[in-house]
Short mmCIF file of C-alpha atoms in Angstrom, two decimals:
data_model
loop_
_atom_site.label_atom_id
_atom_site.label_comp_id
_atom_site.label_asym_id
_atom_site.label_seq_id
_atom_site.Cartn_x
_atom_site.Cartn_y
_atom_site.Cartn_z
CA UNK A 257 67.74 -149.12 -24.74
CA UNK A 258 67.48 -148.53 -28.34
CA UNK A 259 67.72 -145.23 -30.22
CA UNK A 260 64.25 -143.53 -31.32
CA UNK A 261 65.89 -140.84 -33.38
CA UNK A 262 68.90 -138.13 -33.83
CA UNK A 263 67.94 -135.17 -32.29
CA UNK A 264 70.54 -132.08 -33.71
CA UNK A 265 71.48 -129.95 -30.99
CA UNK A 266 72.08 -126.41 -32.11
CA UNK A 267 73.93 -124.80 -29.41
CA UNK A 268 75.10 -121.28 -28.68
CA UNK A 269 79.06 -121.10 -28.16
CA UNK A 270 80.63 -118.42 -26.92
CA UNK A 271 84.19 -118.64 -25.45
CA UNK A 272 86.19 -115.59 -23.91
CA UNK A 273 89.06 -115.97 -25.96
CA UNK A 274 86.85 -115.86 -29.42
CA UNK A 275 84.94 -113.33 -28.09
CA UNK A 276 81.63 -113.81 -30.60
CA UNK A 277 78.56 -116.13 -29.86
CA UNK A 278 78.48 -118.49 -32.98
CA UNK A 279 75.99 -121.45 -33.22
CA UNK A 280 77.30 -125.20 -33.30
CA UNK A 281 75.51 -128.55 -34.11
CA UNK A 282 75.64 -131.77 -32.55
CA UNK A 283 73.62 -134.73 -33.17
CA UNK A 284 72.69 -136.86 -30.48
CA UNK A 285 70.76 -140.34 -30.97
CA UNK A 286 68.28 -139.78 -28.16
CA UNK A 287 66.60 -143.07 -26.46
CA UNK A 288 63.13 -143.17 -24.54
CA UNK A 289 63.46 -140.82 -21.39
CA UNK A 290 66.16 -139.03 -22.24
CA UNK A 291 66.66 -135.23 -21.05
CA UNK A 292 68.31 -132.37 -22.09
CA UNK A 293 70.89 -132.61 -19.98
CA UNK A 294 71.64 -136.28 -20.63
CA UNK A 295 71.88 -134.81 -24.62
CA UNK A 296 74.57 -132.21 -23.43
CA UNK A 297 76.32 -135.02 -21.76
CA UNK A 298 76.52 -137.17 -24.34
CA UNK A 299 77.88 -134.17 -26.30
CA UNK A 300 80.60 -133.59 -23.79
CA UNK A 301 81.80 -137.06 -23.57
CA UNK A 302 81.48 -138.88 -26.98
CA UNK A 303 81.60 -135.43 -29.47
CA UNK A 304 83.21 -132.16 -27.82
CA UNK A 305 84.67 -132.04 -24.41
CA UNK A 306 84.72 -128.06 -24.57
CA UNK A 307 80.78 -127.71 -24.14
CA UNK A 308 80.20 -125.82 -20.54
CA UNK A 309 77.17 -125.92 -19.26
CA UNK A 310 76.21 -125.95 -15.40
CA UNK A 311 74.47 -129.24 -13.59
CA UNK A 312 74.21 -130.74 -10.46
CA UNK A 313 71.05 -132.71 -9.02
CA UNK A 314 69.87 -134.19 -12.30
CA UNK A 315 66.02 -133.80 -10.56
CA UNK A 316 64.76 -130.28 -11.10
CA UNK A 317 66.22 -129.23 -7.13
CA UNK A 318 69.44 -127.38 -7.25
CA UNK A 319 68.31 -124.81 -10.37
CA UNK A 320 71.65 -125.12 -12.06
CA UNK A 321 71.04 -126.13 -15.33
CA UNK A 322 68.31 -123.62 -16.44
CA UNK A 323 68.44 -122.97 -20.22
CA UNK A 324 66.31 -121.63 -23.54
CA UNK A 325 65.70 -124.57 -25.27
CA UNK A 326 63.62 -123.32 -28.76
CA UNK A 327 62.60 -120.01 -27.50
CA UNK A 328 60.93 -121.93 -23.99
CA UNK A 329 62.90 -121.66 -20.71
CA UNK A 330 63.22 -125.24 -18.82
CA UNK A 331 65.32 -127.01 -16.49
CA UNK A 332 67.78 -129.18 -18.65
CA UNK A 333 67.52 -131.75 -16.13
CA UNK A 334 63.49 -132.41 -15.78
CA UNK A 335 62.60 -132.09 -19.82
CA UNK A 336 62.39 -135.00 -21.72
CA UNK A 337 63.47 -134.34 -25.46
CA UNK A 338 61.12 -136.76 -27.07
CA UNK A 339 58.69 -134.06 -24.89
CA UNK A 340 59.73 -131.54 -27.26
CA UNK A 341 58.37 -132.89 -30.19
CA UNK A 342 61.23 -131.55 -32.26
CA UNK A 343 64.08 -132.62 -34.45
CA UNK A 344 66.21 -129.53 -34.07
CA UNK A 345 67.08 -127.83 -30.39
CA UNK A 346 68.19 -124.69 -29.93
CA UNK A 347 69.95 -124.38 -26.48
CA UNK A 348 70.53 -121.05 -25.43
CA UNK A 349 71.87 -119.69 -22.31
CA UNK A 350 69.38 -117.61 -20.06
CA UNK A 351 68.88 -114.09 -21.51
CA UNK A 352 69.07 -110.84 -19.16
CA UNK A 353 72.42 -112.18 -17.62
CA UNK A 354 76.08 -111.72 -18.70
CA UNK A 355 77.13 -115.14 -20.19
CA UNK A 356 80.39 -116.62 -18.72
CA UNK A 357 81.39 -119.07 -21.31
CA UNK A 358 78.37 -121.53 -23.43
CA UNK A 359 75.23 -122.10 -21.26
CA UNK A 360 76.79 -120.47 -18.72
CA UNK A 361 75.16 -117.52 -16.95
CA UNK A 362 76.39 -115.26 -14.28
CA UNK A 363 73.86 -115.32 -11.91
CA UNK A 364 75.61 -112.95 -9.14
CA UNK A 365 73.36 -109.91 -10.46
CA UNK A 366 70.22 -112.09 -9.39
CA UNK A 367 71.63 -112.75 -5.85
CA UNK A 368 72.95 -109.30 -5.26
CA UNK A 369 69.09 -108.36 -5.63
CA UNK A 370 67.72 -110.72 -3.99
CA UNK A 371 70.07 -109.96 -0.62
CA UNK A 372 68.09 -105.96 -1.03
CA UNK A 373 64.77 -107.59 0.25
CA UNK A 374 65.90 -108.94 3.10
CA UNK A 375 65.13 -112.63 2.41
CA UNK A 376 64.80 -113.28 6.37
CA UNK A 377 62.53 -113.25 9.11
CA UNK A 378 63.07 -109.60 11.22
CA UNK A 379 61.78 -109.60 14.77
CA UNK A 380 62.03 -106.72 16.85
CA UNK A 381 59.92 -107.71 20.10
CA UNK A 382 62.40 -110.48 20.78
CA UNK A 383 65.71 -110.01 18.91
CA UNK A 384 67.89 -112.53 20.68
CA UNK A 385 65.38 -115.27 19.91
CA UNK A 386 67.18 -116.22 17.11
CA UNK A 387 70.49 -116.72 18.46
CA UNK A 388 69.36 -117.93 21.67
CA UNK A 389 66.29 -119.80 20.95
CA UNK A 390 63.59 -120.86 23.85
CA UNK A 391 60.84 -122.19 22.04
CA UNK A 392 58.63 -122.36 18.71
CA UNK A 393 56.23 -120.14 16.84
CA UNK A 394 53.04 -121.03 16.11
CA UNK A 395 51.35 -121.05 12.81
CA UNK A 396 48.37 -122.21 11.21
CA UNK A 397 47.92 -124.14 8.22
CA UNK A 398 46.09 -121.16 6.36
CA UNK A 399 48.92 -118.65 7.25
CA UNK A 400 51.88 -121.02 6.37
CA UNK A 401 49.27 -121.56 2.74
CA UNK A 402 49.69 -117.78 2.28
CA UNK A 403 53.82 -117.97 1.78
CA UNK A 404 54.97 -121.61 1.12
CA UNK A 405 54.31 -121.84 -2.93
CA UNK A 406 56.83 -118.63 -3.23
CA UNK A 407 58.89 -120.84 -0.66
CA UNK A 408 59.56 -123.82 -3.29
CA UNK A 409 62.16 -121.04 -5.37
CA UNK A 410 65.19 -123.00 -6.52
CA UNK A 411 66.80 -119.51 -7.60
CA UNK A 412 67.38 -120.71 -11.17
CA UNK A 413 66.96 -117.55 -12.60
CA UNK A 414 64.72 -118.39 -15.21
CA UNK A 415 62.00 -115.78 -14.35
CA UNK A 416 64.64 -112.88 -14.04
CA UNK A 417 65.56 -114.21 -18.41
CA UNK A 418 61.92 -114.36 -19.25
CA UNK A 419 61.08 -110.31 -18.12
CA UNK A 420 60.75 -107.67 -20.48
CA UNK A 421 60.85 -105.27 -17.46
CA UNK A 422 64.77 -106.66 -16.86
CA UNK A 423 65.77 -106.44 -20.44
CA UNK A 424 64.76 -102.75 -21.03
CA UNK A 425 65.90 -101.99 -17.50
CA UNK A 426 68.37 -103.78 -15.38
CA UNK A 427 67.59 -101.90 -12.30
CA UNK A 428 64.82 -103.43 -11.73
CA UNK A 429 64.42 -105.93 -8.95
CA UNK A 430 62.92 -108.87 -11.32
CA UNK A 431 60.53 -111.26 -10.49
CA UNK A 432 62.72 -113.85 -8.32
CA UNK A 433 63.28 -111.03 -5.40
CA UNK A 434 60.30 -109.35 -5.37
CA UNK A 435 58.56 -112.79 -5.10
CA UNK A 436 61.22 -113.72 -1.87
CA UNK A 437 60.01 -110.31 -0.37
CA UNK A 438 56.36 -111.14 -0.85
CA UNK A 439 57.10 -114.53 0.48
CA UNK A 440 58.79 -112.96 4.33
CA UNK A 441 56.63 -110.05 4.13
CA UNK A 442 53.10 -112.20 4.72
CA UNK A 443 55.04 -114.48 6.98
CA UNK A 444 53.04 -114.28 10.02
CA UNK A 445 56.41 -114.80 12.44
CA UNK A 446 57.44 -111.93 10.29
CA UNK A 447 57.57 -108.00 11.61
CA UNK A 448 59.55 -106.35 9.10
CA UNK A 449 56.89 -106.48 6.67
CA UNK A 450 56.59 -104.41 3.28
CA UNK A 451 57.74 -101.13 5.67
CA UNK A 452 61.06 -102.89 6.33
CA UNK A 453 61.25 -103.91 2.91
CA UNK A 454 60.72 -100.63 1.08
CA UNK A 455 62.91 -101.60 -1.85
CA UNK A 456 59.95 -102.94 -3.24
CA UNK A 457 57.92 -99.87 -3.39
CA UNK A 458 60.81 -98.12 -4.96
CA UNK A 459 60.01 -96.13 -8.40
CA UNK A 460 62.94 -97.50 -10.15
CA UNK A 461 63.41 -101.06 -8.69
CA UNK A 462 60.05 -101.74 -6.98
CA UNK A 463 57.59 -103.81 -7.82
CA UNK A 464 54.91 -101.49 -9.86
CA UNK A 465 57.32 -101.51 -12.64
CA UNK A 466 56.35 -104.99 -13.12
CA UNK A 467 53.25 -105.05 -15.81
CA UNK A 468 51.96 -108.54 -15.27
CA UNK A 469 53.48 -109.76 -18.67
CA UNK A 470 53.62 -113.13 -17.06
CA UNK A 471 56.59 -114.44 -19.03
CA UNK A 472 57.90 -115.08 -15.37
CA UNK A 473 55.06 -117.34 -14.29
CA UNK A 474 55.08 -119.20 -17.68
CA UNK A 475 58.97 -120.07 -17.67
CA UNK A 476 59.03 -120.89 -13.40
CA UNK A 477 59.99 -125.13 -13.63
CA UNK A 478 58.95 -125.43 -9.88
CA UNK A 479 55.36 -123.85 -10.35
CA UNK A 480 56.35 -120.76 -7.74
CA UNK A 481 54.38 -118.23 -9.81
CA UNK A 482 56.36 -115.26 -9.34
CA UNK A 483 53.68 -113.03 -11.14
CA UNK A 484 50.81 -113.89 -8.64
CA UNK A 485 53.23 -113.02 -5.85
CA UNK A 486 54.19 -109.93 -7.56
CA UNK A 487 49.96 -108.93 -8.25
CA UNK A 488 49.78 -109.79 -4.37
CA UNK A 489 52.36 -107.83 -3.10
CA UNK A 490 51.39 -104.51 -5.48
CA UNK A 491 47.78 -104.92 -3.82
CA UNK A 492 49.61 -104.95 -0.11
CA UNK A 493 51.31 -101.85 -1.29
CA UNK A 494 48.47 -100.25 -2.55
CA UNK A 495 45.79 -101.37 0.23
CA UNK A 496 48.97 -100.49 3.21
CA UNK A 497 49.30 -96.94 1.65
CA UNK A 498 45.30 -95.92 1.70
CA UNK A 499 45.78 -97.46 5.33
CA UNK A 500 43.01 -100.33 4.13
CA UNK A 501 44.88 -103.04 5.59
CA UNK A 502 43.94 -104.91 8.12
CA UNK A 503 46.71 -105.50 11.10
CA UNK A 504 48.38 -108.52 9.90
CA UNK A 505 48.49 -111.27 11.88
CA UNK A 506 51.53 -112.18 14.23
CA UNK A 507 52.46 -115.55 14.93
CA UNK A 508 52.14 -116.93 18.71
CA UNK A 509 55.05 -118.92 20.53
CA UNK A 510 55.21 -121.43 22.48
CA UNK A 511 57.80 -121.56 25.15
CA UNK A 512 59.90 -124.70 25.20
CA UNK A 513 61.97 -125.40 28.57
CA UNK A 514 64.99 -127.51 26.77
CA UNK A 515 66.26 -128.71 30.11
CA UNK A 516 63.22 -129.79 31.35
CA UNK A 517 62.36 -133.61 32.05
CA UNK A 518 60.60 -135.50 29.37
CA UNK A 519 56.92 -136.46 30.02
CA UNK A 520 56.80 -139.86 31.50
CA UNK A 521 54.40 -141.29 28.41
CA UNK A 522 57.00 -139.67 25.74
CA UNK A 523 58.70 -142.75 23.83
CA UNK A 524 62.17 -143.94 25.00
CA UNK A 525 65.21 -143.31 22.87
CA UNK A 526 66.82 -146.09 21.04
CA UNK A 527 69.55 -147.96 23.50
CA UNK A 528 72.79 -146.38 22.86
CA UNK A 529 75.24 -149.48 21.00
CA UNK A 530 78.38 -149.68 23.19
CA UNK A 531 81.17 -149.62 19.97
CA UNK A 532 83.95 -152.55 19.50
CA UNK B 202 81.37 -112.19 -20.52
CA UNK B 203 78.97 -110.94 -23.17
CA UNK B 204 75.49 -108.89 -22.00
CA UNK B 205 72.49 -111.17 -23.70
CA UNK B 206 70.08 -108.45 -21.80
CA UNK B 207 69.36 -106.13 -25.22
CA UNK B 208 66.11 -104.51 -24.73
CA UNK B 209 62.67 -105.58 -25.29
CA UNK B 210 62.42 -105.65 -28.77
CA UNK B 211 65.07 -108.26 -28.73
CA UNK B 212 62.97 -110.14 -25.50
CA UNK B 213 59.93 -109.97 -28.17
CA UNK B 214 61.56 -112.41 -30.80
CA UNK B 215 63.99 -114.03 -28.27
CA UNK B 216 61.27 -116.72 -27.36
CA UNK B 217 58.40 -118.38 -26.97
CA UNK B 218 55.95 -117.01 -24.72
CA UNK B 219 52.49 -116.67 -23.38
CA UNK B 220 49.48 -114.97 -24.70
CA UNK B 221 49.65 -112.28 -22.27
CA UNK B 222 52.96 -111.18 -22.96
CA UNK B 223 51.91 -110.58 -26.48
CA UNK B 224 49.16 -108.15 -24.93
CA UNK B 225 51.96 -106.29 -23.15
CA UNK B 226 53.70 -105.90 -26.69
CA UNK B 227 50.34 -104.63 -28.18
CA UNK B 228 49.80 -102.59 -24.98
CA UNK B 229 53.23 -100.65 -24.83
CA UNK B 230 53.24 -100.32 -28.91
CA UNK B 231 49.53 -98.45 -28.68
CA UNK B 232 50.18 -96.66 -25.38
CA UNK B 233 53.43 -94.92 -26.92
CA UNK B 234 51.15 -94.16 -30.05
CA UNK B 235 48.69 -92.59 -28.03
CA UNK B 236 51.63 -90.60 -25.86
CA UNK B 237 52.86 -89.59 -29.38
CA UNK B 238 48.95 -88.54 -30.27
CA UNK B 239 48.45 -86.30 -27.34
CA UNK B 240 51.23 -83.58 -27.93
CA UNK B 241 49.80 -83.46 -31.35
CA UNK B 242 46.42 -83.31 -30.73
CA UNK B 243 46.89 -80.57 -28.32
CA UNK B 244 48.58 -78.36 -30.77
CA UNK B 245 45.89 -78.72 -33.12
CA UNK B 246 43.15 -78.03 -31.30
CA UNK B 247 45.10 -74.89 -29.41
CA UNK B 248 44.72 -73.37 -32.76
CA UNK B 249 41.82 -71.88 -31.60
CA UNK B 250 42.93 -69.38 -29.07
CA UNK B 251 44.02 -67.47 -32.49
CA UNK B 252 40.28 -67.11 -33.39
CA UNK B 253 37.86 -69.30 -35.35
CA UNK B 254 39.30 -68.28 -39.08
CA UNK B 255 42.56 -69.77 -38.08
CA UNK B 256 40.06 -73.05 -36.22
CA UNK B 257 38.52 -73.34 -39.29
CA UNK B 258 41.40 -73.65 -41.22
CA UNK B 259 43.21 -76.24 -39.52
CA UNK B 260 39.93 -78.47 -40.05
CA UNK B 261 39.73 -77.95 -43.37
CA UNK B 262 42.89 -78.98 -44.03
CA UNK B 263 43.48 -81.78 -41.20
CA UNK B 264 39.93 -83.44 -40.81
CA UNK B 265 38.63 -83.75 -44.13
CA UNK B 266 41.17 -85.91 -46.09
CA UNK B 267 40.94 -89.91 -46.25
CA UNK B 268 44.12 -89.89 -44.90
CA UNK B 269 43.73 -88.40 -41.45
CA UNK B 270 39.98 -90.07 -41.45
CA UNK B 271 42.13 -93.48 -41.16
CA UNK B 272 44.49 -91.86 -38.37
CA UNK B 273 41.64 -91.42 -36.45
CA UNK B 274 40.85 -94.75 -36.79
CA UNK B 275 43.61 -96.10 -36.00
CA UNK B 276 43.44 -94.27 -33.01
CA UNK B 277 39.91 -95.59 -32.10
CA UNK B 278 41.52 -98.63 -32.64
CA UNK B 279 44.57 -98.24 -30.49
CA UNK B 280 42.64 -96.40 -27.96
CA UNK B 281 40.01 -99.40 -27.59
CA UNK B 282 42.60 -102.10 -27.24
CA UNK B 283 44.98 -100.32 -24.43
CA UNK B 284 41.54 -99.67 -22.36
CA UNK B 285 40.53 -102.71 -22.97
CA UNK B 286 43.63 -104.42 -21.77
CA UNK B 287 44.06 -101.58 -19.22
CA UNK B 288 40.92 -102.98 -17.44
CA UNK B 289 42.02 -106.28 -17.28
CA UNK B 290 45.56 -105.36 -15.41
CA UNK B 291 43.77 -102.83 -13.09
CA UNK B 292 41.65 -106.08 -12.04
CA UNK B 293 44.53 -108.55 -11.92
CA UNK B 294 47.11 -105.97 -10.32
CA UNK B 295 44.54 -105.91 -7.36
CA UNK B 296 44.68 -109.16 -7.03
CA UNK B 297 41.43 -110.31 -8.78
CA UNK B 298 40.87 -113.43 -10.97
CA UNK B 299 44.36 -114.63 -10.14
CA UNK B 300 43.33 -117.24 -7.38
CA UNK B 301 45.50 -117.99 -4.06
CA UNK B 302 48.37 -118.88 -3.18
CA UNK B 303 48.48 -123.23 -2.89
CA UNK B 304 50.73 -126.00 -3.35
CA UNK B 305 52.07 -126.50 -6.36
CA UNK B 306 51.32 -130.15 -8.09
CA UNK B 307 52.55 -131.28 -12.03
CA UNK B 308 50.63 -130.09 -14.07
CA UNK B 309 51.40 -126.05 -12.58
CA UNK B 310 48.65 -123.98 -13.18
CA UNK B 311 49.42 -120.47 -12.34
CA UNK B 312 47.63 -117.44 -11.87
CA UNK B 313 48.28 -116.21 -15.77
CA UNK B 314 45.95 -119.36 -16.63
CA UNK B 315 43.54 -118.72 -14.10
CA UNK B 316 42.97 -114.64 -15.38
CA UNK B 317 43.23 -116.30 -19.13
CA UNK B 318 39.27 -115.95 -19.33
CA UNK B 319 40.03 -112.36 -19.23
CA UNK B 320 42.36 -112.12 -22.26
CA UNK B 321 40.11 -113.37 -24.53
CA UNK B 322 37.33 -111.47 -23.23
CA UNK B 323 39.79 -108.50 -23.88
CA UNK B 324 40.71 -110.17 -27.59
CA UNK B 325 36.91 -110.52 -28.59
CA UNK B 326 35.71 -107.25 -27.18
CA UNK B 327 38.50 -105.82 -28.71
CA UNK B 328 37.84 -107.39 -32.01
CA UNK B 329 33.99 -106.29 -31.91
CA UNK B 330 34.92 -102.61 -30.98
CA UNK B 331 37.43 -103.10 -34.57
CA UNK B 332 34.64 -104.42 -36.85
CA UNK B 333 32.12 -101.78 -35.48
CA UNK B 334 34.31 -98.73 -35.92
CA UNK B 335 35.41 -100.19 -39.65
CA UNK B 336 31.46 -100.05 -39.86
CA UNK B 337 31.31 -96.79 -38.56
CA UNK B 338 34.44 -95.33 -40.69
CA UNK B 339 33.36 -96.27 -43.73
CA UNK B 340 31.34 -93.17 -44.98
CA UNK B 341 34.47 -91.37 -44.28
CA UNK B 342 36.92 -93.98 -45.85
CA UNK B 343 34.90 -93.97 -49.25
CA UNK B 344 33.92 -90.07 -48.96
#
């Protein structure tokens, strides 16, 4: 592949032992197709083998290599640069976070909150169903459309950078847990629900400190729209406290006896190959 | 470790974002103005529990002067723009004009696109309300 152009990397240092974020450049001959995080490779290997910066999948799945690249937050990994339409980048770590060493963020703050929701299904009819499991719940397509685009979070933290709310206060939630706790609180095999979850209705933490800025929605790589979740969940609040709410709905089961015969039109299971 | 969270006024110039999030700038720098107004206001027009001399005087000296006549409409100003915008986040924060929950496909449109047609009905309302009360100022500007 031939080179298009140079692209110059300007990229925020910051090492533990200097102690001082200072801005380095790198140029990079970028070919057709080429991503961000192929750039900071080819940094690492050919120019400085100091640059840290966190990858894994290389296909917009694991959330590791979130980054401000001019001012936008992106997944290294999934943007092209050519994309960009720029001859300078400016890679930044995530904002809102403590920054390790480079482009690397501590994320542990983001966890830590998103463990408060409780980011889980609670049953209380039939506890031991989940360590002892005899059968399925049931769900329809329409209930299972009310949760699963907050369900595609990679946790990349990109939302929690992008909100003003987080960077005047850091007590609050942020958009990536509140969004989780919308997502298990409309889950239909769910019966904790908001009640169980009342972290979210907190004054401090909760979710009505959240003023539909939107920067969250804008910067999401995966399309989870945290805002929408977090307008949802504020109307669930409001229409559960003025008792407006209808009874949600609660998933059925279907019983499932494991050590039961199989039906006698159910297809065979391959042979078993006898080894050696 | 260094701390890159530093407050919103840092978020503001830290990045690129979306229209709405410039909105919530606008809306947070008028609704402080107007929390700063309402002490004041209050003061001024307690003035007349000490009789109407003493009312009389503070409106002679506070309403009359080109100065305070552009105060006031700046506050017009400020007060139109954080209803405005106050409208369209009561609607949106009940869940209105933001669409449903679906599955997301390249290109993502998200529920700040879908309530966009609000913002810039906010914007040009907004901009109206400005050029009428310049309109309506202007006897007092040029007094």
């Amino acid at each position: 592949m031939e080179k298009v152009k140079d692209v110059v990397f300007r990229i925020l240092r910051y090492s533990p032992e200097d102690g001082k974020p200072t801005w380095s450049e790198y140029e990079v001959p970028v070919i057709k197709g080429m991503t961000v995080l192929q750039g900071l490779f080819h940094i690492k290997e050919t120019q400085d083998p100091t640059l840290s910066f966190r990858a894994s999948c290389r296909m917009g799945v694991c959330g590791s290599c979130a980054m401000k690249v001019n001012g936008k937050h992106i997944l290294a990994c999934q943007t092209q640069i050519l994309k960009l339409h720029a001859d300078v980048l400016n890679v930044e770590p995530l904002s809102n976070y403590n920054v390790i060493k480079d482009l690397v963020p501590d994320l542990f703050p983001m966890f830590e909150k998103h463990a408060t929701v409780k980011p889980y299904i609670i049953r209380y009819s039939d506890p031991e169903e989940f360590n002892d499991p005899t059968g399925e719940y049931l769900q329809l397509p329409d209930e299972l459309e009310e949760y699963l685009q907050f369900s595609y979070c990679i946790k990349c933290g990109a939302c929690v950078s992008a909100c003003p709310v987080v960077s005047g206060d850091e007590d609050f939630l942020g958009p990536q847990a509140l969004t989780q706790a919308y997502r298990y609180a409309v889950d239909t095999r769910d019966e904790g629900y908001i009640v169980d979850r009342d972290v979210v209705s907190d004054i401090v933490s909760g979710v009505f400190r959240c003023h539909f800025v939107g920067a969250c929605s804008d910067a999401c790589p995966k399309g989870v729209d945290p805002g929408m979740a977090l307008q949802l969940l504020k109307k669930e609040l409001f229409l559960n406290s003025f008792g407006l709410k209808r009874k949600k709905k609660t998933a059925g089961f279907h019983r499932i006896d494991f050590n039961a015969p199989p039906p006698p039109d159910a297809p065979k299971p391959p042979p078993k190959t006898v080894e050696g | 470790m260094y701390n890159r969270r530093k407050g919103f006024v840092k978020w503001a110039f830290g990045g690129k974002y979306n229209l709405e999030a410039y909105l919530f700038l606008i809306h947070r720098i008028t609704g402080i103005a107007l929390a700063l107004y309402l002490p004041v206001h209050i003061i001024v027009t307690s003035m007349r529990i000490f009789g109407p001399e003493s009312w009389k005087a503070i409106m002679e000296r506070v309403a009359h002067s080109p100065i305070s006549a552009f105060g006031e409409w700046l506050l017009v100003v400020a007060v139109a723009i954080h209803a405005l915008n106050g409208m369209r986040l009561i609607l949106t924060e009940l869940g209105m004009f933001i669409g449903r929950p679906s599955r997301p496909a390249y290109p993502y449109r998200n529920s700040i696109d879908r309530q966009r047609v609000l913002s810039w009905t906010v914007m040009v309302l907004s901009a109206v309300f400005i050029i009428w009360s310049v309109v309506a100022f202007s006897p007092r500007f040029f007094h």
